[in-house]
Amino acid sequence: MSIPPDQLTEPAVRAFVTALNAGDRQAFAATLTPGATMSDDGSDRELTRWTDREIFGSGGHMDVESQTRDGLGLVAEFRNDTWGSMRTAWRFTVDGGKVARFETGQA
């Protein structure tokens, strides 16, 4: 059973997942701090290129299965048109109400 994005407890993470699932690049960019960073499977990636390829250019979507007590960690079924569906873990660093860094990888 998945957790609807509007029930995620951390507001910045809630906005991130909502924008990602809507395919809304502008709203997604607004969830990030200037200079936000990310990693995928332990390797730092260039955020804009990665999100263009893995999310916006390929119909990326997250179905959140669980969240950590602090709301900064998620386990989600992530799917896109390139890789299909996979169980992923996400960890967020929030600064000033926006995502400063996110780390994702297979769960």
PDB file of C-alpha atoms in Angstrom:
ATOM      1  CA  MET A   1       0.000   0.000   0.000  1.00  0.00           C
ATOM      2  CA  SER A   2       1.398   3.363  -0.934  1.00  0.00           C
ATOM      3  CA  ILE A   3       1.389   6.658   0.946  1.00  0.00           C
ATOM      4  CA  PRO A   4      -0.274   9.504  -1.009  1.00  0.00           C
ATOM      5  CA  PRO A   5       2.209  12.366  -1.518  1.00  0.00           C
ATOM      6  CA  ASP A   6      -0.071  14.785   0.361  1.00  0.00           C
ATOM      7  CA  GLN A   7       0.392  12.613   3.471  1.00  0.00           C
ATOM      8  CA  LEU A   8       4.208  12.817   3.513  1.00  0.00           C
ATOM      9  CA  THR A   9       5.244  14.536   6.737  1.00  0.00           C
ATOM     10  CA  GLU A  10       8.206  16.662   5.552  1.00  0.00           C
ATOM     11  CA  PRO A  11       6.855  19.602   3.484  1.00  0.00           C
ATOM     12  CA  ALA A  12       9.912  19.868   1.202  1.00  0.00           C
ATOM     13  CA  VAL A  13       9.819  16.123   0.442  1.00  0.00           C
ATOM     14  CA  ARG A  14       6.052  16.292  -0.100  1.00  0.00           C
ATOM     15  CA  ALA A  15       6.527  19.133  -2.640  1.00  0.00           C
ATOM     16  CA  PHE A  16       9.391  17.226  -4.350  1.00  0.00           C
ATOM     17  CA  VAL A  17       7.358  14.021  -4.804  1.00  0.00           C
ATOM     18  CA  THR A  18       4.230  15.930  -5.874  1.00  0.00           C
ATOM     19  CA  ALA A  19       6.127  17.879  -8.554  1.00  0.00           C
ATOM     20  CA  LEU A  20       7.998  14.768  -9.739  1.00  0.00           C
ATOM     21  CA  ASN A  21       4.774  12.780 -10.104  1.00  0.00           C
ATOM     22  CA  ALA A  22       3.078  15.662 -11.924  1.00  0.00           C
ATOM     23  CA  GLY A  23       5.980  15.870 -14.389  1.00  0.00           C
ATOM     24  CA  ASP A  24       6.154  19.584 -13.563  1.00  0.00           C
ATOM     25  CA  ARG A  25       9.749  20.750 -14.140  1.00  0.00           C
ATOM     26  CA  GLN A  26       9.061  24.275 -12.897  1.00  0.00           C
ATOM     27  CA  ALA A  27       7.434  23.136  -9.647  1.00  0.00           C
ATOM     28  CA  PHE A  28      10.209  20.535  -9.201  1.00  0.00           C
ATOM     29  CA  ALA A  29      12.940  23.172  -9.638  1.00  0.00           C
ATOM     30  CA  ALA A  30      11.148  25.320  -7.039  1.00  0.00           C
ATOM     31  CA  THR A  31      11.543  22.512  -4.448  1.00  0.00           C
ATOM     32  CA  LEU A  32      15.358  22.673  -4.711  1.00  0.00           C
ATOM     33  CA  THR A  33      17.878  25.044  -3.185  1.00  0.00           C
ATOM     34  CA  PRO A  34      20.246  26.846  -5.568  1.00  0.00           C
ATOM     35  CA  GLY A  35      23.155  24.488  -6.150  1.00  0.00           C
ATOM     36  CA  ALA A  36      21.260  21.399  -4.951  1.00  0.00           C
ATOM     37  CA  THR A  37      23.120  18.110  -5.447  1.00  0.00           C
ATOM     38  CA  MET A  38      22.202  14.453  -5.791  1.00  0.00           C
ATOM     39  CA  SER A  39      23.598  10.961  -6.058  1.00  0.00           C
ATOM     40  CA  ASP A  40      22.343   7.767  -7.679  1.00  0.00           C
ATOM     41  CA  ASP A  41      23.524   4.406  -6.351  1.00  0.00           C
ATOM     42  CA  GLY A  42      26.332   6.132  -4.428  1.00  0.00           C
ATOM     43  CA  SER A  43      27.723   8.198  -7.327  1.00  0.00           C
ATOM     44  CA  ASP A  44      27.225  11.939  -7.534  1.00  0.00           C
ATOM     45  CA  ARG A  45      25.395  12.982 -10.702  1.00  0.00           C
ATOM     46  CA  GLU A  46      24.718  16.298 -12.400  1.00  0.00           C
ATOM     47  CA  LEU A  47      21.227  17.018 -11.107  1.00  0.00           C
ATOM     48  CA  THR A  48      19.671  18.671 -14.168  1.00  0.00           C
ATOM     49  CA  ARG A  49      20.927  16.029 -16.601  1.00  0.00           C
ATOM     50  CA  TRP A  50      19.866  13.200 -14.289  1.00  0.00           C
ATOM     51  CA  THR A  51      16.361  14.563 -13.692  1.00  0.00           C
ATOM     52  CA  ASP A  52      15.890  15.264 -17.413  1.00  0.00           C
ATOM     53  CA  ARG A  53      16.834  11.671 -18.249  1.00  0.00           C
ATOM     54  CA  GLU A  54      15.386   9.719 -15.320  1.00  0.00           C
ATOM     55  CA  ILE A  55      12.274  11.770 -14.512  1.00  0.00           C
ATOM     56  CA  PHE A  56      11.046  14.315 -17.041  1.00  0.00           C
ATOM     57  CA  GLY A  57      12.238  12.718 -20.275  1.00  0.00           C
ATOM     58  CA  SER A  58      11.001   9.256 -19.337  1.00  0.00           C
ATOM     59  CA  GLY A  59       7.773   9.654 -17.365  1.00  0.00           C
ATOM     60  CA  GLY A  60       9.307   9.154 -13.914  1.00  0.00           C
ATOM     61  CA  HIS A  61       6.865   8.412 -11.096  1.00  0.00           C
ATOM     62  CA  MET A  62       7.192   7.491  -7.399  1.00  0.00           C
ATOM     63  CA  ASP A  63       4.762   5.390  -5.371  1.00  0.00           C
ATOM     64  CA  VAL A  64       5.939   5.866  -1.781  1.00  0.00           C
ATOM     65  CA  GLU A  65       5.807   2.695   0.320  1.00  0.00           C
ATOM     66  CA  SER A  66       7.187   4.073   3.581  1.00  0.00           C
ATOM     67  CA  GLN A  67       8.851   7.081   5.156  1.00  0.00           C
ATOM     68  CA  THR A  68      11.241   7.475   8.068  1.00  0.00           C
ATOM     69  CA  ARG A  69      10.066   9.041  11.298  1.00  0.00           C
ATOM     70  CA  ASP A  70      11.725  12.372  10.369  1.00  0.00           C
ATOM     71  CA  GLY A  71      10.152  12.313   6.888  1.00  0.00           C
ATOM     72  CA  LEU A  72      13.557  12.656   5.194  1.00  0.00           C
ATOM     73  CA  GLY A  73      13.846   9.052   4.039  1.00  0.00           C
ATOM     74  CA  LEU A  74      11.533   7.200   1.685  1.00  0.00           C
ATOM     75  CA  VAL A  75      11.235   3.768   0.171  1.00  0.00           C
ATOM     76  CA  ALA A  76       9.338   3.984  -3.093  1.00  0.00           C
ATOM     77  CA  GLU A  77       8.510   2.035  -6.195  1.00  0.00           C
ATOM     78  CA  PHE A  78      10.064   4.278  -8.861  1.00  0.00           C
ATOM     79  CA  ARG A  79       9.212   3.732 -12.489  1.00  0.00           C
ATOM     80  CA  ASN A  80      10.087   5.341 -15.770  1.00  0.00           C
ATOM     81  CA  ASP A  81       9.901   4.415 -19.445  1.00  0.00           C
ATOM     82  CA  THR A  82      13.644   3.640 -19.600  1.00  0.00           C
ATOM     83  CA  TRP A  83      14.159   1.248 -16.683  1.00  0.00           C
ATOM     84  CA  GLY A  84      10.641   0.100 -15.829  1.00  0.00           C
ATOM     85  CA  SER A  85       9.825  -0.272 -12.149  1.00  0.00           C
ATOM     86  CA  MET A  86      12.234  -0.742  -9.240  1.00  0.00           C
ATOM     87  CA  ARG A  87      12.160  -0.460  -5.475  1.00  0.00           C
ATOM     88  CA  THR A  88      14.262   2.536  -4.480  1.00  0.00           C
ATOM     89  CA  ALA A  89      15.433   4.299  -1.329  1.00  0.00           C
ATOM     90  CA  TRP A  90      15.561   8.091  -1.158  1.00  0.00           C
ATOM     91  CA  ARG A  91      17.246  10.267   1.474  1.00  0.00           C
ATOM     92  CA  PHE A  92      16.793  14.033   1.566  1.00  0.00           C
ATOM     93  CA  THR A  93      18.728  16.903   3.111  1.00  0.00           C
ATOM     94  CA  VAL A  94      16.503  19.937   3.597  1.00  0.00           C
ATOM     95  CA  ASP A  95      17.743  23.490   4.107  1.00  0.00           C
ATOM     96  CA  GLY A  96      15.433  26.460   4.535  1.00  0.00           C
ATOM     97  CA  GLY A  97      12.380  24.447   3.524  1.00  0.00           C
ATOM     98  CA  LYS A  98      13.894  23.210   0.246  1.00  0.00           C
ATOM     99  CA  VAL A  99      15.769  20.087  -0.824  1.00  0.00           C
ATOM    100  CA  ALA A 100      19.521  20.762  -0.799  1.00  0.00           C
ATOM    101  CA  ARG A 101      20.506  17.180  -1.636  1.00  0.00           C
ATOM    102  CA  PHE A 102      18.856  13.903  -2.413  1.00  0.00           C
ATOM    103  CA  GLU A 103      20.384  10.459  -2.639  1.00  0.00           C
ATOM    104  CA  THR A 104      18.642   7.571  -4.351  1.00  0.00           C
ATOM    105  CA  GLY A 105      19.439   4.001  -5.150  1.00  0.00           C
ATOM    106  CA  GLN A 106      17.950   0.554  -5.271  1.00  0.00           C
ATOM    107  CA  ALA A 107      16.399  -0.554  -1.994  1.00  0.00           C
TER     108      ALA A 107
END
